[in-house]
């Protein structure tokens, strides 16, 4: 991840992500992932556990979503492309 440390599920910043924020991030993940052949058609928000919104691809924490987006953004940057949105 270009020298960046992955976000951990216990990171206190995660608590600031609302269900709406996470849905917007999922939409971005779908758009960026589709460009490189990664599809998560059933991913969605799941529930809130201990103040953290969970994402449904195996009940992953939001940190997994953020780390996946970071990887996709880094891959786009390395390939010299940008998102068309």
mmCIF file of N, CA, C and O in Angstrom:
data_model
loop_
_atom_site.group_PDB
_atom_site.id
_atom_site.type_symbol
_atom_site.label_atom_id
_atom_site.label_comp_id
_atom_site.label_asym_id
_atom_site.label_seq_id
_atom_site.Cartn_x
_atom_site.Cartn_y
_atom_site.Cartn_z
ATOM 1 N N UNK A 1 0.832 -1.189 0.000
ATOM 2 C CA UNK A 1 0.000 0.000 0.000
ATOM 3 C C UNK A 1 0.872 1.247 0.000
ATOM 4 O O UNK A 1 0.666 2.150 0.782
ATOM 5 N N UNK A 2 1.821 1.304 -0.854
ATOM 6 C CA UNK A 2 2.693 2.473 -0.996
ATOM 7 C C UNK A 2 3.253 2.948 0.327
ATOM 8 O O UNK A 2 3.281 4.136 0.609
ATOM 9 N N UNK A 3 3.692 2.040 1.180
ATOM 10 C CA UNK A 3 4.280 2.404 2.451
ATOM 11 C C UNK A 3 3.278 2.782 3.536
ATOM 12 O O UNK A 3 3.654 3.056 4.650
ATOM 13 N N UNK A 4 2.013 2.814 3.196
ATOM 14 C CA UNK A 4 0.987 3.134 4.201
ATOM 15 C C UNK A 4 0.657 1.899 5.002
ATOM 16 O O UNK A 4 0.634 0.802 4.469
ATOM 17 N N UNK A 5 0.378 2.109 6.250
ATOM 18 C CA UNK A 5 -0.028 0.994 7.095
ATOM 19 C C UNK A 5 -1.525 0.766 6.922
ATOM 20 O O UNK A 5 -2.292 1.714 6.846
ATOM 21 N N UNK A 6 -1.941 -0.488 6.854
ATOM 22 C CA UNK A 6 -3.380 -0.758 6.736
ATOM 23 C C UNK A 6 -4.125 -0.279 7.974
ATOM 24 O O UNK A 6 -3.570 -0.233 9.064
ATOM 25 N N UNK A 7 -5.359 0.099 7.770
ATOM 26 C CA UNK A 7 -6.196 0.513 8.896
ATOM 27 C C UNK A 7 -6.672 -0.742 9.622
ATOM 28 O O UNK A 7 -7.096 -1.705 9.000
ATOM 29 N N UNK A 8 -6.591 -0.713 10.918
ATOM 30 C CA UNK A 8 -7.003 -1.854 11.730
ATOM 31 C C UNK A 8 -8.456 -1.703 12.162
ATOM 32 O O UNK A 8 -8.950 -0.580 12.317
ATOM 33 N N UNK A 9 -9.147 -2.821 12.390
ATOM 34 C CA UNK A 9 -10.540 -2.752 12.844
ATOM 35 C C UNK A 9 -10.700 -2.003 14.163
ATOM 36 O O UNK A 9 -11.764 -1.471 14.453
ATOM 37 N N UNK A 10 -9.646 -1.933 14.952
ATOM 38 C CA UNK A 10 -9.713 -1.264 16.248
ATOM 39 C C UNK A 10 -9.373 0.226 16.168
ATOM 40 O O UNK A 10 -9.394 0.917 17.190
ATOM 41 N N UNK A 11 -9.072 0.725 14.976
ATOM 42 C CA UNK A 11 -8.732 2.141 14.824
ATOM 43 C C UNK A 11 -9.914 2.990 15.266
ATOM 44 O O UNK A 11 -11.033 2.804 14.790
ATOM 45 N N UNK A 12 -9.719 3.931 16.183
ATOM 46 C CA UNK A 12 -10.840 4.730 16.692
ATOM 47 C C UNK A 12 -11.522 5.593 15.627
ATOM 48 O O UNK A 12 -12.687 5.956 15.779
ATOM 49 N N UNK A 13 -10.825 5.890 14.530
ATOM 50 C CA UNK A 13 -11.452 6.692 13.461
ATOM 51 C C UNK A 13 -12.624 5.970 12.817
ATOM 52 O O UNK A 13 -13.528 6.595 12.264
ATOM 53 N N UNK A 14 -12.638 4.650 12.893
ATOM 54 C CA UNK A 14 -13.705 3.842 12.296
ATOM 55 C C UNK A 14 -15.060 4.217 12.882
ATOM 56 O O UNK A 14 -16.074 4.194 12.196
ATOM 57 N N UNK A 15 -15.101 4.585 14.126
ATOM 58 C CA UNK A 15 -16.368 4.906 14.791
ATOM 59 C C UNK A 15 -17.074 6.116 14.184
ATOM 60 O O UNK A 15 -18.252 6.315 14.395
ATOM 61 N N UNK A 16 -16.357 6.932 13.429
ATOM 62 C CA UNK A 16 -16.939 8.127 12.827
ATOM 63 C C UNK A 16 -17.641 7.845 11.496
ATOM 64 O O UNK A 16 -18.307 8.717 10.961
ATOM 65 N N UNK A 17 -17.483 6.641 10.958
ATOM 66 C CA UNK A 17 -18.131 6.287 9.700
ATOM 67 C C UNK A 17 -19.566 5.859 9.964
ATOM 68 O O UNK A 17 -19.811 4.903 10.691
ATOM 69 N N UNK A 18 -20.500 6.572 9.366
ATOM 70 C CA UNK A 18 -21.913 6.227 9.514
ATOM 71 C C UNK A 18 -22.292 5.203 8.453
ATOM 72 O O UNK A 18 -21.532 4.934 7.521
ATOM 73 N N UNK A 19 -23.500 4.667 8.572
ATOM 74 C CA UNK A 19 -24.014 3.734 7.580
ATOM 75 C C UNK A 19 -24.002 4.376 6.187
ATOM 76 O O UNK A 19 -23.624 3.734 5.209
ATOM 77 N N UNK A 20 -24.383 5.644 6.086
ATOM 78 C CA UNK A 20 -24.383 6.340 4.792
ATOM 79 C C UNK A 20 -22.971 6.484 4.234
ATOM 80 O O UNK A 20 -22.753 6.316 3.030
ATOM 81 N N UNK A 21 -22.003 6.804 5.099
ATOM 82 C CA UNK A 21 -20.617 6.896 4.642
ATOM 83 C C UNK A 21 -20.155 5.560 4.059
ATOM 84 O O UNK A 21 -19.527 5.503 3.002
ATOM 85 N N UNK A 22 -20.462 4.492 4.775
ATOM 86 C CA UNK A 22 -20.014 3.168 4.351
ATOM 87 C C UNK A 22 -20.687 2.771 3.043
ATOM 88 O O UNK A 22 -20.051 2.190 2.156
ATOM 89 N N UNK A 23 -21.957 3.103 2.874
ATOM 90 C CA UNK A 23 -22.633 2.801 1.604
ATOM 91 C C UNK A 23 -21.968 3.540 0.438
ATOM 92 O O UNK A 23 -21.801 2.982 -0.641
ATOM 93 N N UNK A 24 -21.561 4.783 0.653
ATOM 94 C CA UNK A 24 -20.865 5.540 -0.394
ATOM 95 C C UNK A 24 -19.510 4.912 -0.702
ATOM 96 O O UNK A 24 -19.115 4.811 -1.875
ATOM 97 N N UNK A 25 -18.808 4.459 0.325
ATOM 98 C CA UNK A 25 -17.532 3.781 0.107
ATOM 99 C C UNK A 25 -17.717 2.467 -0.647
ATOM 100 O O UNK A 25 -16.915 2.108 -1.506
ATOM 101 N N UNK A 26 -18.784 1.739 -0.320
ATOM 102 C CA UNK A 26 -19.071 0.491 -1.045
ATOM 103 C C UNK A 26 -19.350 0.767 -2.521
ATOM 104 O O UNK A 26 -18.908 0.013 -3.390
ATOM 105 N N UNK A 27 -20.083 1.836 -2.796
ATOM 106 C CA UNK A 27 -20.358 2.196 -4.194
ATOM 107 C C UNK A 27 -19.052 2.494 -4.923
ATOM 108 O O UNK A 27 -18.854 2.074 -6.073
ATOM 109 N N UNK A 28 -18.143 3.190 -4.250
ATOM 110 C CA UNK A 28 -16.843 3.474 -4.860
ATOM 111 C C UNK A 28 -16.042 2.197 -5.062
ATOM 112 O O UNK A 28 -15.399 2.003 -6.096
ATOM 113 N N UNK A 29 -16.080 1.299 -4.087
ATOM 114 C CA UNK A 29 -15.388 0.022 -4.216
ATOM 115 C C UNK A 29 -15.923 -0.761 -5.412
ATOM 116 O O UNK A 29 -15.160 -1.319 -6.199
ATOM 117 N N UNK A 30 -17.238 -0.794 -5.570
ATOM 118 C CA UNK A 30 -17.835 -1.501 -6.708
ATOM 119 C C UNK A 30 -17.366 -0.901 -8.021
ATOM 120 O O UNK A 30 -17.000 -1.617 -8.957
ATOM 121 N N UNK A 31 -17.371 0.425 -8.109
ATOM 122 C CA UNK A 31 -16.979 1.095 -9.350
ATOM 123 C C UNK A 31 -15.503 0.846 -9.671
ATOM 124 O O UNK A 31 -15.161 0.463 -10.787
ATOM 125 N N UNK A 32 -14.638 1.053 -8.711
ATOM 126 C CA UNK A 32 -13.206 0.889 -8.947
ATOM 127 C C UNK A 32 -12.841 -0.582 -9.133
ATOM 128 O O UNK A 32 -11.996 -0.912 -9.962
ATOM 129 N N UNK A 33 -13.457 -1.469 -8.368
ATOM 130 C CA UNK A 33 -13.168 -2.892 -8.477
ATOM 131 C C UNK A 33 -13.591 -3.469 -9.816
ATOM 132 O O UNK A 33 -12.899 -4.307 -10.392
ATOM 133 N N UNK A 34 -14.725 -3.005 -10.315
ATOM 134 C CA UNK A 34 -15.236 -3.494 -11.608
ATOM 135 C C UNK A 34 -14.215 -3.254 -12.717
ATOM 136 O O UNK A 34 -14.044 -4.082 -13.603
ATOM 137 N N UNK A 35 -13.499 -2.133 -12.640
ATOM 138 C CA UNK A 35 -12.521 -1.783 -13.681
ATOM 139 C C UNK A 35 -11.368 -2.778 -13.760
ATOM 140 O O UNK A 35 -10.743 -2.904 -14.794
ATOM 141 N N UNK A 36 -11.099 -3.466 -12.665
ATOM 142 C CA UNK A 36 -10.006 -4.435 -12.655
ATOM 143 C C UNK A 36 -10.511 -5.864 -12.475
ATOM 144 O O UNK A 36 -9.749 -6.771 -12.168
ATOM 145 N N UNK A 37 -11.813 -6.067 -12.640
ATOM 146 C CA UNK A 37 -12.387 -7.402 -12.613
ATOM 147 C C UNK A 37 -12.722 -7.937 -11.226
ATOM 148 O O UNK A 37 -12.940 -9.131 -11.070
ATOM 149 N N UNK A 38 -12.753 -7.068 -10.229
ATOM 150 C CA UNK A 38 -13.122 -7.494 -8.874
ATOM 151 C C UNK A 38 -14.563 -7.112 -8.609
ATOM 152 O O UNK A 38 -14.926 -5.943 -8.677
ATOM 153 N N UNK A 39 -15.371 -8.105 -8.318
ATOM 154 C CA UNK A 39 -16.795 -7.863 -8.113
ATOM 155 C C UNK A 39 -17.221 -8.345 -6.735
ATOM 156 O O UNK A 39 -16.867 -9.440 -6.311
ATOM 157 N N UNK A 40 -17.990 -7.514 -6.062
ATOM 158 C CA UNK A 40 -18.584 -7.857 -4.783
ATOM 159 C C UNK A 40 -20.063 -7.497 -4.869
ATOM 160 O O UNK A 40 -20.520 -6.555 -4.228
ATOM 161 N N UNK A 41 -20.848 -8.225 -5.662
ATOM 162 C CA UNK A 41 -22.229 -7.816 -5.906
ATOM 163 C C UNK A 41 -23.122 -7.843 -4.676
ATOM 164 O O UNK A 41 -24.081 -7.088 -4.594
ATOM 165 N N UNK A 42 -22.809 -8.671 -3.715
ATOM 166 C CA UNK A 42 -23.700 -8.763 -2.551
ATOM 167 C C UNK A 42 -23.174 -7.976 -1.354
ATOM 168 O O UNK A 42 -23.760 -8.036 -0.284
ATOM 169 N N UNK A 43 -22.091 -7.238 -1.534
ATOM 170 C CA UNK A 43 -21.567 -6.493 -0.388
ATOM 171 C C UNK A 43 -22.507 -5.352 -0.025
ATOM 172 O O UNK A 43 -23.083 -4.693 -0.871
ATOM 173 N N UNK A 44 -22.680 -5.165 1.251
ATOM 174 C CA UNK A 44 -23.544 -4.102 1.757
ATOM 175 C C UNK A 44 -23.183 -3.868 3.219
ATOM 176 O O UNK A 44 -22.354 -4.571 3.779
ATOM 177 N N UNK A 45 -23.815 -2.873 3.812
ATOM 178 C CA UNK A 45 -23.602 -2.710 5.243
ATOM 179 C C UNK A 45 -24.386 -3.801 5.948
ATOM 180 O O UNK A 45 -25.382 -4.300 5.442
ATOM 181 N N UNK A 46 -23.905 -4.185 7.090
ATOM 182 C CA UNK A 46 -24.525 -5.286 7.807
ATOM 183 C C UNK A 46 -25.201 -4.783 9.081
ATOM 184 O O UNK A 46 -26.400 -4.620 9.136
ATOM 185 N N UNK A 47 -24.417 -4.495 10.079
ATOM 186 C CA UNK A 47 -24.955 -4.029 11.353
ATOM 187 C C UNK A 47 -23.866 -3.225 12.037
ATOM 188 O O UNK A 47 -22.751 -3.140 11.560
ATOM 189 N N UNK A 48 -24.198 -2.648 13.141
ATOM 190 C CA UNK A 48 -23.219 -1.909 13.926
ATOM 191 C C UNK A 48 -22.873 -2.743 15.150
ATOM 192 O O UNK A 48 -23.754 -3.240 15.845
ATOM 193 N N UNK A 49 -21.601 -2.915 15.374
ATOM 194 C CA UNK A 49 -21.116 -3.701 16.501
ATOM 195 C C UNK A 49 -20.113 -2.854 17.266
ATOM 196 O O UNK A 49 -19.117 -2.406 16.692
ATOM 197 N N UNK A 50 -20.396 -2.598 18.518
ATOM 198 C CA UNK A 50 -19.507 -1.815 19.362
ATOM 199 C C UNK A 50 -19.176 -0.460 18.729
ATOM 200 O O UNK A 50 -18.039 -0.022 18.719
ATOM 201 N N UNK A 51 -20.179 0.172 18.115
ATOM 202 C CA UNK A 51 -20.003 1.488 17.519
ATOM 203 C C UNK A 51 -19.369 1.496 16.148
ATOM 204 O O UNK A 51 -19.061 2.539 15.604
ATOM 205 N N UNK A 52 -19.170 0.327 15.565
ATOM 206 C CA UNK A 52 -18.538 0.231 14.245
ATOM 207 C C UNK A 52 -19.499 -0.410 13.256
ATOM 208 O O UNK A 52 -20.079 -1.451 13.537
ATOM 209 N N UNK A 53 -19.641 0.202 12.085
ATOM 210 C CA UNK A 53 -20.482 -0.363 11.034
ATOM 211 C C UNK A 53 -19.728 -1.535 10.415
ATOM 212 O O UNK A 53 -18.552 -1.407 10.063
ATOM 213 N N UNK A 54 -20.375 -2.665 10.278
ATOM 214 C CA UNK A 54 -19.768 -3.829 9.628
ATOM 215 C C UNK A 54 -20.214 -3.891 8.175
ATOM 216 O O UNK A 54 -21.308 -3.453 7.830
ATOM 217 N N UNK A 55 -19.365 -4.434 7.347
ATOM 218 C CA UNK A 55 -19.635 -4.580 5.923
ATOM 219 C C UNK A 55 -19.858 -6.061 5.659
ATOM 220 O O UNK A 55 -19.155 -6.906 6.203
ATOM 221 N N UNK A 56 -20.844 -6.350 4.822
ATOM 222 C CA UNK A 56 -21.159 -7.741 4.545
ATOM 223 C C UNK A 56 -20.384 -8.235 3.333
ATOM 224 O O UNK A 56 -20.770 -8.082 2.212
ATOM 225 N N UNK A 57 -19.197 -8.699 3.485
ATOM 226 C CA UNK A 57 -18.541 -9.699 2.690
ATOM 227 C C UNK A 57 -17.810 -10.549 3.697
ATOM 228 O O UNK A 57 -16.646 -10.364 3.947
ATOM 229 N N UNK A 58 -18.598 -11.374 4.348
ATOM 230 C CA UNK A 58 -18.083 -12.173 5.437
ATOM 231 C C UNK A 58 -18.071 -11.384 6.742
ATOM 232 O O UNK A 58 -17.252 -11.631 7.602
ATOM 233 N N UNK A 59 -18.967 -10.425 6.889
ATOM 234 C CA UNK A 59 -19.066 -9.553 8.053
ATOM 235 C C UNK A 59 -17.713 -8.922 8.365
ATOM 236 O O UNK A 59 -17.187 -9.013 9.461
ATOM 237 N N UNK A 60 -17.154 -8.298 7.367
ATOM 238 C CA UNK A 60 -15.861 -7.628 7.512
ATOM 239 C C UNK A 60 -16.049 -6.258 8.154
ATOM 240 O O UNK A 60 -17.079 -5.625 7.971
ATOM 241 N N UNK A 61 -15.048 -5.788 8.866
ATOM 242 C CA UNK A 61 -15.131 -4.434 9.411
ATOM 243 C C UNK A 61 -14.883 -3.397 8.316
ATOM 244 O O UNK A 61 -14.362 -3.719 7.247
ATOM 245 N N UNK A 62 -15.247 -2.168 8.584
ATOM 246 C CA UNK A 62 -15.057 -1.082 7.620
ATOM 247 C C UNK A 62 -13.582 -0.934 7.258
ATOM 248 O O UNK A 62 -13.246 -0.558 6.149
ATOM 249 N N UNK A 63 -12.692 -1.265 8.176
ATOM 250 C CA UNK A 63 -11.261 -1.155 7.875
ATOM 251 C C UNK A 63 -10.892 -2.006 6.657
ATOM 252 O O UNK A 63 -10.050 -1.607 5.853
ATOM 253 N N UNK A 64 -11.530 -3.163 6.490
ATOM 254 C CA UNK A 64 -11.266 -3.999 5.311
ATOM 255 C C UNK A 64 -11.683 -3.257 4.044
ATOM 256 O O UNK A 64 -10.954 -3.252 3.046
ATOM 257 N N UNK A 65 -12.837 -2.619 4.074
ATOM 258 C CA UNK A 65 -13.310 -1.830 2.942
ATOM 259 C C UNK A 65 -12.331 -0.708 2.618
ATOM 260 O O UNK A 65 -11.949 -0.510 1.469
ATOM 261 N N UNK A 66 -11.893 0.014 3.637
ATOM 262 C CA UNK A 66 -10.956 1.115 3.425
ATOM 263 C C UNK A 66 -9.617 0.621 2.884
ATOM 264 O O UNK A 66 -9.034 1.239 1.996
ATOM 265 N N UNK A 67 -9.149 -0.504 3.376
ATOM 266 C CA UNK A 67 -7.886 -1.063 2.888
ATOM 267 C C UNK A 67 -8.014 -1.540 1.445
ATOM 268 O O UNK A 67 -7.096 -1.353 0.642
ATOM 269 N N UNK A 68 -9.143 -2.146 1.086
ATOM 270 C CA UNK A 68 -9.363 -2.552 -0.306
ATOM 271 C C UNK A 68 -9.394 -1.339 -1.228
ATOM 272 O O UNK A 68 -8.795 -1.351 -2.314
ATOM 273 N N UNK A 69 -10.076 -0.283 -0.810
ATOM 274 C CA UNK A 69 -10.112 0.938 -1.616
ATOM 275 C C UNK A 69 -8.718 1.529 -1.789
ATOM 276 O O UNK A 69 -8.356 1.970 -2.879
ATOM 277 N N UNK A 70 -7.936 1.519 -0.738
ATOM 278 C CA UNK A 70 -6.566 2.028 -0.815
ATOM 279 C C UNK A 70 -5.751 1.228 -1.831
ATOM 280 O O UNK A 70 -5.028 1.799 -2.653
ATOM 281 N N UNK A 71 -5.891 -0.088 -1.795
ATOM 282 C CA UNK A 71 -5.177 -0.924 -2.751
ATOM 283 C C UNK A 71 -5.603 -0.629 -4.188
ATOM 284 O O UNK A 71 -4.770 -0.547 -5.095
ATOM 285 N N UNK A 72 -6.904 -0.476 -4.409
ATOM 286 C CA UNK A 72 -7.396 -0.170 -5.752
ATOM 287 C C UNK A 72 -6.928 1.210 -6.212
ATOM 288 O O UNK A 72 -6.540 1.384 -7.380
ATOM 289 N N UNK A 73 -6.963 2.190 -5.329
ATOM 290 C CA UNK A 73 -6.486 3.534 -5.687
ATOM 291 C C UNK A 73 -4.999 3.508 -6.010
ATOM 292 O O UNK A 73 -4.554 4.150 -6.973
ATOM 293 N N UNK A 74 -4.215 2.780 -5.224
ATOM 294 C CA UNK A 74 -2.787 2.658 -5.503
ATOM 295 C C UNK A 74 -2.549 1.981 -6.847
ATOM 296 O O UNK A 74 -1.674 2.394 -7.616
ATOM 297 N N UNK A 75 -3.339 0.948 -7.147
ATOM 298 C CA UNK A 75 -3.189 0.248 -8.431
ATOM 299 C C UNK A 75 -3.529 1.176 -9.592
ATOM 300 O O UNK A 75 -2.836 1.177 -10.614
ATOM 301 N N UNK A 76 -4.587 1.981 -9.440
ATOM 302 C CA UNK A 76 -4.942 2.944 -10.487
ATOM 303 C C UNK A 76 -3.828 3.964 -10.683
ATOM 304 O O UNK A 76 -3.462 4.294 -11.802
ATOM 305 N N UNK A 77 -3.308 4.471 -9.589
ATOM 306 C CA UNK A 77 -2.248 5.467 -9.654
ATOM 307 C C UNK A 77 -1.000 4.873 -10.318
ATOM 308 O O UNK A 77 -0.376 5.496 -11.168
ATOM 309 N N UNK A 78 -0.660 3.639 -9.962
ATOM 310 C CA UNK A 78 0.499 2.971 -10.552
ATOM 311 C C UNK A 78 0.321 2.712 -12.039
ATOM 312 O O UNK A 78 1.269 2.735 -12.803
ATOM 313 N N UNK A 79 -0.935 2.475 -12.433
ATOM 314 C CA UNK A 79 -1.223 2.227 -13.849
ATOM 315 C C UNK A 79 -1.410 3.527 -14.633
ATOM 316 O O UNK A 79 -1.549 3.504 -15.849
ATOM 317 N N UNK A 80 -1.451 4.658 -13.914
ATOM 318 C CA UNK A 80 -1.602 5.944 -14.591
ATOM 319 C C UNK A 80 -3.013 6.249 -15.007
ATOM 320 O O UNK A 80 -3.249 7.087 -15.879
ATOM 321 N N UNK A 81 -3.982 5.597 -14.385
ATOM 322 C CA UNK A 81 -5.381 5.860 -14.718
ATOM 323 C C UNK A 81 -6.065 6.494 -13.520
ATOM 324 O O UNK A 81 -5.586 6.418 -12.404
ATOM 325 N N UNK A 82 -7.189 7.121 -13.778
ATOM 326 C CA UNK A 82 -8.006 7.689 -12.715
ATOM 327 C C UNK A 82 -9.432 7.255 -12.883
ATOM 328 O O UNK A 82 -9.845 6.860 -13.972
ATOM 329 N N UNK A 83 -10.169 7.337 -11.828
ATOM 330 C CA UNK A 83 -11.589 7.000 -11.850
ATOM 331 C C UNK A 83 -12.325 8.057 -12.656
ATOM 332 O O UNK A 83 -12.076 9.238 -12.518
ATOM 333 N N UNK A 84 -13.283 7.649 -13.463
ATOM 334 C CA UNK A 84 -14.029 8.564 -14.302
ATOM 335 C C UNK A 84 -15.171 9.267 -13.613
ATOM 336 O O UNK A 84 -15.945 9.965 -14.235
ATOM 337 N N UNK A 85 -15.309 9.118 -12.300
ATOM 338 C CA UNK A 85 -16.424 9.764 -11.619
ATOM 339 C C UNK A 85 -16.041 11.108 -11.066
ATOM 340 O O UNK A 85 -14.935 11.454 -10.878
#
